[in-house]
Tab-separated table of C-alpha atoms in Angstrom:
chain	number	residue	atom	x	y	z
A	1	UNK	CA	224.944	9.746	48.805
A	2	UNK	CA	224.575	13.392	50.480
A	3	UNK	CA	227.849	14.294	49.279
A	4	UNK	CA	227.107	13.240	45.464
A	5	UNK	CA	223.823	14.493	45.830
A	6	UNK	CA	225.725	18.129	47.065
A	7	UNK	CA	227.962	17.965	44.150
A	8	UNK	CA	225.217	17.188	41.662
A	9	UNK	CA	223.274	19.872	42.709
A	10	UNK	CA	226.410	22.177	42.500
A	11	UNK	CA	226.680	21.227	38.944
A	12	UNK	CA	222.495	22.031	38.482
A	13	UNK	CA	223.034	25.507	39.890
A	14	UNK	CA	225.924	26.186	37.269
A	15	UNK	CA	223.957	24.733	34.688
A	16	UNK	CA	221.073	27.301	34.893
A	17	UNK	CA	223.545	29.963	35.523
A	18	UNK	CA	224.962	29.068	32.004
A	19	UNK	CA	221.402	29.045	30.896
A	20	UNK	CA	220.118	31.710	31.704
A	21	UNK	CA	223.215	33.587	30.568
A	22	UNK	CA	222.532	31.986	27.057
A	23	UNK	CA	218.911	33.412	26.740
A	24	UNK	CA	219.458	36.320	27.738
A	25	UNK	CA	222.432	37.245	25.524
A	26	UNK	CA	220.092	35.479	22.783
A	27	UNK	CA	217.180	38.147	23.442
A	28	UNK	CA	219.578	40.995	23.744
A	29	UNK	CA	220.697	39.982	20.461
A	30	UNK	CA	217.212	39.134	18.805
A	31	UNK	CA	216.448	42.478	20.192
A	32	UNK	CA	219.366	44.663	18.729
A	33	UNK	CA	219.020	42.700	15.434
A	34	UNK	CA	215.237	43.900	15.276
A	35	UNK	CA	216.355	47.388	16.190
A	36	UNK	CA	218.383	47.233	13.600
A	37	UNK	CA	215.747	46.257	11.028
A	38	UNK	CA	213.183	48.724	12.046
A	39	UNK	CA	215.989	51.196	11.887
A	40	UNK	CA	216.827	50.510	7.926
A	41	UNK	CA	213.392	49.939	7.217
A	42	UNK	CA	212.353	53.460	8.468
A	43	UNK	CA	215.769	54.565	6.936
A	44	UNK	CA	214.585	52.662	3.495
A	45	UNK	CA	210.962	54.434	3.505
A	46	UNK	CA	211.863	58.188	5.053
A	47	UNK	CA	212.153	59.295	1.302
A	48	UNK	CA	210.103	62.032	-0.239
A	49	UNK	CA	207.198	60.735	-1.733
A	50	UNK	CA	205.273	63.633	-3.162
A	51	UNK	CA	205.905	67.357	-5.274
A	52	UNK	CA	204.253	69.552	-6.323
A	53	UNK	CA	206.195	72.184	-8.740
A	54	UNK	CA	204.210	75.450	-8.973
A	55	UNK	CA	207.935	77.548	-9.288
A	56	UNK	CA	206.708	80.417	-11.832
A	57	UNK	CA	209.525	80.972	-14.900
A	58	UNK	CA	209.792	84.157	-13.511
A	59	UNK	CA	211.387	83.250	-9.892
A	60	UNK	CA	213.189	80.582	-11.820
A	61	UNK	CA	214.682	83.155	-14.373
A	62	UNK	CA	215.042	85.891	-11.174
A	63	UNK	CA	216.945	83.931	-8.605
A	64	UNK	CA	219.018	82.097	-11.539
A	65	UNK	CA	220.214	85.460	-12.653
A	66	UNK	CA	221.430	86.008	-9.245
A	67	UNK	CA	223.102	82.643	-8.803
A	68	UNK	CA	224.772	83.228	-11.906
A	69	UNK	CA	225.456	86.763	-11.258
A	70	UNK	CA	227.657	85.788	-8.047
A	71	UNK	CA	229.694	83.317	-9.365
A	72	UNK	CA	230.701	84.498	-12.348
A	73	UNK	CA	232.005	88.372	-10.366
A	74	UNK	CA	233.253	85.664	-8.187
A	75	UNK	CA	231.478	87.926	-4.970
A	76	UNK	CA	232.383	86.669	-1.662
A	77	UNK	CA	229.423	85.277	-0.513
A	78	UNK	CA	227.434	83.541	-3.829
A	79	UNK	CA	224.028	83.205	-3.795
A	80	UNK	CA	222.323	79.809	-4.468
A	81	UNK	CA	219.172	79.930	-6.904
A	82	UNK	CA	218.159	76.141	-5.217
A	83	UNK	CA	218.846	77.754	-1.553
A	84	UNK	CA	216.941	81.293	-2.881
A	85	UNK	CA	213.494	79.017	-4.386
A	86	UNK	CA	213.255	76.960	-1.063
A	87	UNK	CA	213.221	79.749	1.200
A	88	UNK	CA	210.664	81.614	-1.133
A	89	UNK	CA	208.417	78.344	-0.684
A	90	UNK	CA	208.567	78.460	2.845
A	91	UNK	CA	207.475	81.876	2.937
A	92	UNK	CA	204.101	81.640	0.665
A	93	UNK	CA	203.392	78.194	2.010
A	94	UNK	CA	204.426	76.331	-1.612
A	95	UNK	CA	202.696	78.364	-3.668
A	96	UNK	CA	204.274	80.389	-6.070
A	97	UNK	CA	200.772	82.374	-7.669
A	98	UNK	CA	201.547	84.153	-4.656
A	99	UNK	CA	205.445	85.224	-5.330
A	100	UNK	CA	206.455	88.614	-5.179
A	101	UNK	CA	209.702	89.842	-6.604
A	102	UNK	CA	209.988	92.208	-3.519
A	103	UNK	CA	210.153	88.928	-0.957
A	104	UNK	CA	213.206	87.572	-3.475
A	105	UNK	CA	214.466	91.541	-3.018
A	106	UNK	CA	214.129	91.500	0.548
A	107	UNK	CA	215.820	88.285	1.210
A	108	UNK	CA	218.782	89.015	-0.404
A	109	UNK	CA	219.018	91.979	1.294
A	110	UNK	CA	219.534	90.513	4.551
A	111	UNK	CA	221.913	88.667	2.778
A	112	UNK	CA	224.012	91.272	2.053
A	113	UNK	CA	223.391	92.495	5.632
A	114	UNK	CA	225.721	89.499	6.643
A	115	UNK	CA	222.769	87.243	7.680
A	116	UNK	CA	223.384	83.636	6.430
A	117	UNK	CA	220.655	81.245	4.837
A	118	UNK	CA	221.231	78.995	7.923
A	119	UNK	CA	220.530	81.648	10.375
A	120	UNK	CA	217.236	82.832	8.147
A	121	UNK	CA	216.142	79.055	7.211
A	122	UNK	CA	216.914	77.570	10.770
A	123	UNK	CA	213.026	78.123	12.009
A	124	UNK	CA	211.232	76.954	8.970
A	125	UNK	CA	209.909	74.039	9.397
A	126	UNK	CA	209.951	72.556	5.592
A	127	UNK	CA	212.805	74.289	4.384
A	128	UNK	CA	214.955	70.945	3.862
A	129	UNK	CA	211.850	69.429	2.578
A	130	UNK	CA	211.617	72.107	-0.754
A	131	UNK	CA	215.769	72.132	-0.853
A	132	UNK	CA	215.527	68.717	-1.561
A	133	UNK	CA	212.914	68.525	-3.833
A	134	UNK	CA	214.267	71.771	-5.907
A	135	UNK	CA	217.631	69.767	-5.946
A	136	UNK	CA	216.157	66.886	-7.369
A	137	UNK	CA	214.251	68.996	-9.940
A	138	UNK	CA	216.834	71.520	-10.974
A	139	UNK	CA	220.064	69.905	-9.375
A	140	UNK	CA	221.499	69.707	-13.583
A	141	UNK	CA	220.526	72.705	-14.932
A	142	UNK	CA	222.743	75.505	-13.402
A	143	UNK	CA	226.775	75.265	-13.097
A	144	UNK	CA	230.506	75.007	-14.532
A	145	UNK	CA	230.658	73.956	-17.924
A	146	UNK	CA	233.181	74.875	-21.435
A	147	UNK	CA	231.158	75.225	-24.681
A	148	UNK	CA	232.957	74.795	-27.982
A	149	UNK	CA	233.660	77.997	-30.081
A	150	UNK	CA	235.099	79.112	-33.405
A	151	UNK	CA	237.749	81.746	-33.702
A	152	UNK	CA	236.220	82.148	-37.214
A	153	UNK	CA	234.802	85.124	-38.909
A	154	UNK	CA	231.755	86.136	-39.858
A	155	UNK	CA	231.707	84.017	-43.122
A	156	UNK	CA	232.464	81.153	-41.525
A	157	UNK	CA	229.579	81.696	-39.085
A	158	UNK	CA	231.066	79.451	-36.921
A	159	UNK	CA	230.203	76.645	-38.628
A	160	UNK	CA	231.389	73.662	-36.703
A	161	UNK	CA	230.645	70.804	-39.209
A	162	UNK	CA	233.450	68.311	-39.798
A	163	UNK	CA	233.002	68.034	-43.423
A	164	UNK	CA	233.415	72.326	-43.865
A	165	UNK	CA	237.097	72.761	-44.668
A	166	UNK	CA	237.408	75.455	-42.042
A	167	UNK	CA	240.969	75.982	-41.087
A	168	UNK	CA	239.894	78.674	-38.456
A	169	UNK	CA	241.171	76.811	-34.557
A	170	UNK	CA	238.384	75.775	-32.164
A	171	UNK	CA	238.378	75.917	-28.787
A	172	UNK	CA	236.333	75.635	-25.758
A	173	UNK	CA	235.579	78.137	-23.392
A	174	UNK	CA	234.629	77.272	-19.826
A	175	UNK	CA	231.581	79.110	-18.393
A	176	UNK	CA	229.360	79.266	-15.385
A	177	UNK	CA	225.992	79.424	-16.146
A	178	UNK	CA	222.924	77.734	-17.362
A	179	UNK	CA	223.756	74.434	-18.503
A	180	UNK	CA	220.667	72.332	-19.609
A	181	UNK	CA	219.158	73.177	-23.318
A	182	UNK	CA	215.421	73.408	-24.609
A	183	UNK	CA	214.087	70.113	-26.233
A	184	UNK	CA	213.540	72.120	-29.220
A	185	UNK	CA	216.527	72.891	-31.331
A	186	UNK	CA	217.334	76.269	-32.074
A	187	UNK	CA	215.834	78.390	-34.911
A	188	UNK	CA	212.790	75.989	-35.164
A	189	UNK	CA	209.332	76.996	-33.828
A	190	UNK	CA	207.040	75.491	-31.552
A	191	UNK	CA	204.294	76.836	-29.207
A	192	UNK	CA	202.806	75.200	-25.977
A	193	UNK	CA	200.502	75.858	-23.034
A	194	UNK	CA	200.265	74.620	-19.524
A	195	UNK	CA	198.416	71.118	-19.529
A	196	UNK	CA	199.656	69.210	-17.499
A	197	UNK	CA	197.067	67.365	-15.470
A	198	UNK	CA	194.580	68.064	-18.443
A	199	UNK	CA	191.981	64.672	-19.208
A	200	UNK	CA	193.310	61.804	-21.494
A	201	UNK	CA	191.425	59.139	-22.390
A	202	UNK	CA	193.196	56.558	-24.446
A	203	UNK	CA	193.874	53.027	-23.028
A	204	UNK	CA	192.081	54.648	-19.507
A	205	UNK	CA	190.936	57.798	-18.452
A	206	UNK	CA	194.369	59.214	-16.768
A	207	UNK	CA	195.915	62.640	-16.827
A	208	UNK	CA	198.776	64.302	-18.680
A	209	UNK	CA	201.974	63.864	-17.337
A	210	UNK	CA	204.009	66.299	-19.512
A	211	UNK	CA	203.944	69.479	-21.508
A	212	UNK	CA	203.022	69.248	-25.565
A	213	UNK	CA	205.342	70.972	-27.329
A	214	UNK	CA	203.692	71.524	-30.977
A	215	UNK	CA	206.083	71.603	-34.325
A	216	UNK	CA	206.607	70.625	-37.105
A	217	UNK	CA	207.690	66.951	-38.315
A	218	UNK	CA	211.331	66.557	-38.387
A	219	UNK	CA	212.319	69.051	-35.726
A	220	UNK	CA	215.612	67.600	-33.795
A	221	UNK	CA	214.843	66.874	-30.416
A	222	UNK	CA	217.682	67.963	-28.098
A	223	UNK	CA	219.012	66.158	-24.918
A	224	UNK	CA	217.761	68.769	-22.440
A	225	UNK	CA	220.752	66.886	-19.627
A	226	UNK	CA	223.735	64.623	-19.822
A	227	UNK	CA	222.908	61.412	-18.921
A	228	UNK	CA	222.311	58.078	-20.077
A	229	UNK	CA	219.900	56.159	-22.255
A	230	UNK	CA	217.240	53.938	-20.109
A	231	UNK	CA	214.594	53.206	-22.333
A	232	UNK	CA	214.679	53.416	-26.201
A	233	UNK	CA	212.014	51.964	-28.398
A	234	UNK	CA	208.120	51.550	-28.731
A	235	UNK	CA	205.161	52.420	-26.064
A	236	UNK	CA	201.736	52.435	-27.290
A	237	UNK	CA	200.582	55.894	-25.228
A	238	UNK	CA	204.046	57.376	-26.108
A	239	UNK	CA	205.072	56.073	-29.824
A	240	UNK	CA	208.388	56.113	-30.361
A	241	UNK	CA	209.929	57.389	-27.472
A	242	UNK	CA	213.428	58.320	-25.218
A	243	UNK	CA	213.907	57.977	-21.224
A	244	UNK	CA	217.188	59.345	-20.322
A	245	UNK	CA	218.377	59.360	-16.480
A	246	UNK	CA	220.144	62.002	-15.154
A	247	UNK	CA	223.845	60.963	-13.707
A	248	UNK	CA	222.805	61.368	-10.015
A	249	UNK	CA	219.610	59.023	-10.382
A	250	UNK	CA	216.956	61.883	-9.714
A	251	UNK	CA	215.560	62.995	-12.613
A	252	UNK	CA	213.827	60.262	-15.760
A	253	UNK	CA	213.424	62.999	-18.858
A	254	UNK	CA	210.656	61.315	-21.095
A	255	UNK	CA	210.597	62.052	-25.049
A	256	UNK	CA	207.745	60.298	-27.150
A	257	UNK	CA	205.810	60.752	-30.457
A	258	UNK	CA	208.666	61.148	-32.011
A	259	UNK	CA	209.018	60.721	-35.917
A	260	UNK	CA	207.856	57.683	-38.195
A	261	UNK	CA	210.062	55.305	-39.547
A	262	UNK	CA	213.094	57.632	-38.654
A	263	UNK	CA	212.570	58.320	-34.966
A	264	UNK	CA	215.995	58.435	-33.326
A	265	UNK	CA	219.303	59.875	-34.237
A	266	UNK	CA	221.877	57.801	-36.070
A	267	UNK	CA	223.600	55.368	-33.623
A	268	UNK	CA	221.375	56.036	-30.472
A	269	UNK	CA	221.405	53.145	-28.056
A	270	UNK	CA	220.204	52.015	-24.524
A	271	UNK	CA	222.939	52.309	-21.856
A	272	UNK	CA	224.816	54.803	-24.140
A	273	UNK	CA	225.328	58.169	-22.695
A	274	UNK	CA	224.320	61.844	-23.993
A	275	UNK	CA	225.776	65.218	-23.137
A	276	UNK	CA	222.936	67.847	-22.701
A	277	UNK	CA	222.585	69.418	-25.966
A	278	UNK	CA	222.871	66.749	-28.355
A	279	UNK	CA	220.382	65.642	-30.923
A	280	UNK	CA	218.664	62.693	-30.022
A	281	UNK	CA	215.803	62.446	-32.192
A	282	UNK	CA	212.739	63.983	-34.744
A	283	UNK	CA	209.930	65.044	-33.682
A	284	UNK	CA	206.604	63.245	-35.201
A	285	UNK	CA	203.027	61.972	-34.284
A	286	UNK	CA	203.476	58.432	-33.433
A	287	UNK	CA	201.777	56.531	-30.677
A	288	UNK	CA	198.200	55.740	-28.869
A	289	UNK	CA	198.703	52.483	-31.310
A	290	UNK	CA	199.923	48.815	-30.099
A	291	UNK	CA	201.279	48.031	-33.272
A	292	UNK	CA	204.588	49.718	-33.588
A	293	UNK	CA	205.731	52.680	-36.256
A	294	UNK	CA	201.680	54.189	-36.480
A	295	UNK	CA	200.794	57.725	-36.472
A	296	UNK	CA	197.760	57.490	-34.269
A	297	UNK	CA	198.662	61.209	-32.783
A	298	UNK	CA	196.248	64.031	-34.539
A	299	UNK	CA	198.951	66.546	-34.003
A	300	UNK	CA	202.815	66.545	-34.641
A	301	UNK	CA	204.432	67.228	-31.081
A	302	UNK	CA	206.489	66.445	-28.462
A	303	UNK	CA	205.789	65.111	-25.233
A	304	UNK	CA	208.216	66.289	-22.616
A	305	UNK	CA	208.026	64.832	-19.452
A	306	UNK	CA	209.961	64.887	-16.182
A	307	UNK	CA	210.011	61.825	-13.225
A	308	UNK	CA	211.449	62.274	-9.569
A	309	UNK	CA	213.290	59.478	-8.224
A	310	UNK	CA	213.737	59.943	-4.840
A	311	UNK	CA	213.861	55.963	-4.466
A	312	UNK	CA	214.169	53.274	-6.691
A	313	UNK	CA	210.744	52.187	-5.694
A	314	UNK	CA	209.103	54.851	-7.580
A	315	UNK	CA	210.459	53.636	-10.674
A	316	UNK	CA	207.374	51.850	-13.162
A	317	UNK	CA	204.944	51.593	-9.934
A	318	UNK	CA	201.918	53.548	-8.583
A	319	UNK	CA	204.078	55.835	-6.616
A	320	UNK	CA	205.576	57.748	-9.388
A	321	UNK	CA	206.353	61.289	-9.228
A	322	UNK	CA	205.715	63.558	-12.524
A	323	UNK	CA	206.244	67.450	-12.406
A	324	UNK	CA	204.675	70.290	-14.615
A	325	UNK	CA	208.052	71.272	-16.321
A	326	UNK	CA	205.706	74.238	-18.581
A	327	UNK	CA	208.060	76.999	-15.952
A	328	UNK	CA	211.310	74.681	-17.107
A	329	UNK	CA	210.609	75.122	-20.354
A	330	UNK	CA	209.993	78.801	-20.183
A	331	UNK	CA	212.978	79.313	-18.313
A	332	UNK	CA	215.106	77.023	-21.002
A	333	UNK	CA	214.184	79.253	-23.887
A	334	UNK	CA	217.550	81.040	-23.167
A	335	UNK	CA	219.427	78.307	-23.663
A	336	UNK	CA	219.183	76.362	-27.587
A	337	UNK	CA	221.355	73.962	-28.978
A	338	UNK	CA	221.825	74.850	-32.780
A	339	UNK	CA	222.284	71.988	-35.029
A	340	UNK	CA	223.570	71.074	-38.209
A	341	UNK	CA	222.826	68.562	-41.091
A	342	UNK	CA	225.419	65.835	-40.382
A	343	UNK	CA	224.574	63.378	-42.432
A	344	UNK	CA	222.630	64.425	-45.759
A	345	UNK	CA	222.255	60.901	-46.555
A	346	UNK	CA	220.406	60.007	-43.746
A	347	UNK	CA	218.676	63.246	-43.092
A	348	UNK	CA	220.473	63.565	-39.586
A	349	UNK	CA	221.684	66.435	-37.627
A	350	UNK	CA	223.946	67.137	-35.057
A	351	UNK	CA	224.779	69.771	-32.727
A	352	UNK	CA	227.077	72.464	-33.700
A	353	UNK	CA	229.213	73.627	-30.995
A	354	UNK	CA	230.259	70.475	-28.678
A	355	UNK	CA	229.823	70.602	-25.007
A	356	UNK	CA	231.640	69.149	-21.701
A	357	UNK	CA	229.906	68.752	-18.235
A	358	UNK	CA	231.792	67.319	-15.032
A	359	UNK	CA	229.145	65.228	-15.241
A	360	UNK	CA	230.617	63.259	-17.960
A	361	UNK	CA	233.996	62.739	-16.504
């Protein structure tokens, strides 16, 4: 009895050995695993959620210059307009009303001193915070690209339309530069103002998410970035409208109001992609209507509008992120896409010199 007793109690001992070994590897593990969670959850949320874009045209059109400047001279050290804009935030606290071409003049003459932007940017505590957001903003609009030209005379003007039985060759030329176009195609008017944020009161009191550019009906609308087609169709604030995502996922371009009965350029679909430049529509009145195809606008423009993504999260939700893109379009007024009447039948135009990106590869 003593001795099976002894050997039972043996077995006991080895029992809650085992046992104990099983709950704790199962907390260690229950542990790790809720590590891990609150690790990708804090991952998942540590996106920006918030911008405010104050950059004037002028710092835009100043540190661009430079950027371009150094690439194409191909100088040693090349300045970066995105790496230029953030430092200049950090230095007037975010607020560009305060910029002063002599802080842009200063910095890059440290620059030229040998001092690097890591060395100058290392102390400032929302530096990465601004590089970001400028990236997301303007990450599309400056690079490498090859625009299509004519070896044609002056008769000719260049004249790239398919049905013109030019015999003059065409070829591309590749280019560093500004790379995103106006909305507006070239050699038609428009005028505009800063309101974005203004009061607007249809549906619900809400503000103005965009800049209103005023023309005339029938203007082409131009692609101002490659990318591709998200949303196509009717919206009752926005008419007849366009969303287009850039390639990288940061930046939604919004189009609306655009033309009556003939809103969109022959052949435009969802999912399809555009290369900056192209014509993608006419601009009209429509909108502020639930019934589809109503001019319910008082004036013909367009409404140009620009979304951060940051996360897909802030797509179609409360935590959307709109920009005032009245500096962007400012600074774009160097760069217009001229156009063409493709199509006399239909009334539709096209752009005349063609256009590759890396982007579209």
């Amino acid at each position: 009895m003593i001795k099976s007793f002894k050997i039972h109690k043996k077995w006991l001992l080895f029992f809650l050995l085992f046992l104990v070994l099983i709950v704790s590897c199962f907390v260690v593990y229950s542990f790790a695993n809720v590590e891990e969670e609150n690790s990708e959850s804090k991952k998942e949320s540590n996106f920006i959620k918030w911008v405010d874009f104050n950059v004037t045209a002028e710092a835009l059109n100043l540190t661009a210059n430079l950027d371009i400047a150094s690439h194409r001279s191909n100088e040693e050290i090349p300045y970066h307009w995105i790496e230029l804009l953030s430092y200049l935030a950090c230095k007037n606290g975010g607020d560009f009303k305060n910029f002063k071409k002599q802080d842009l003049d200063n910095l890059v003459s440290k620059l030229k001193n040998g001092e690097t932007m890591e060395d100058l940017t290392q102390d400032l505590k929302f530096y990465d915070y601004y590089y970001e957001s400028y990236s997301a903003i303007l990450g599309g609009m400056l690079g490498k690209y090859s625009i299509q030209t004519s070896n044609s005379d002056s008769s000719d003007n260049g004249n790239l339309n398919p049905d013109s039985h030019s015999t003059n060759p065409i070829s591309f030329e590749e280019k560093y530069g500004v790379k995103a176009f106006l909305p507006i195609a070239k050699n038609y008017s428009f005028s505009h103002y800063d309101d974005f944020g203004n009061s607007r009161s249809y549906g619900f009191k809400r503000t103005h998410l965009g800049n209103d550019l005023m023309g005339s009906i029938g203007t082409p609308i131009i692609a101002v970035e490659s990318g591709v087609i998200e949303n196509l169709g009717w919206n009752q604030y926005g008419g007849w409208r366009i969303g287009i995502r850039s390639f990288d996922s940061k930046r939604y371009y919004y189009y609306a109001h655009l033309r009556k009965n003939h809103p969109y350029s022959e052949g435009l679909q969802e999912g399809m992609s555009v290369k900056a430049g192209d014509v993608i529509g006419y601009l009209g009145m429509t909108g502020y209507s639930i019934k589809e195809n109503v001019n319910n606008i008082n004036i013909p423009h367009l409404h140009f509008g620009m979304q951060l993504i940051f996360d897909e999260s802030q797509v179609d939700s409360p935590n959307e992120i709109w920009i005032d893109v009245y500096p962007i379009i400012e600074f774009l007024m160097q760069n217009r896409s001229e156009v063409y009447l493709s199509n006399p039948d239909t009334k539709d135009y096209s752009r005349k010199f063609d256009f590759m990106d890396g982007n579209l590869e």
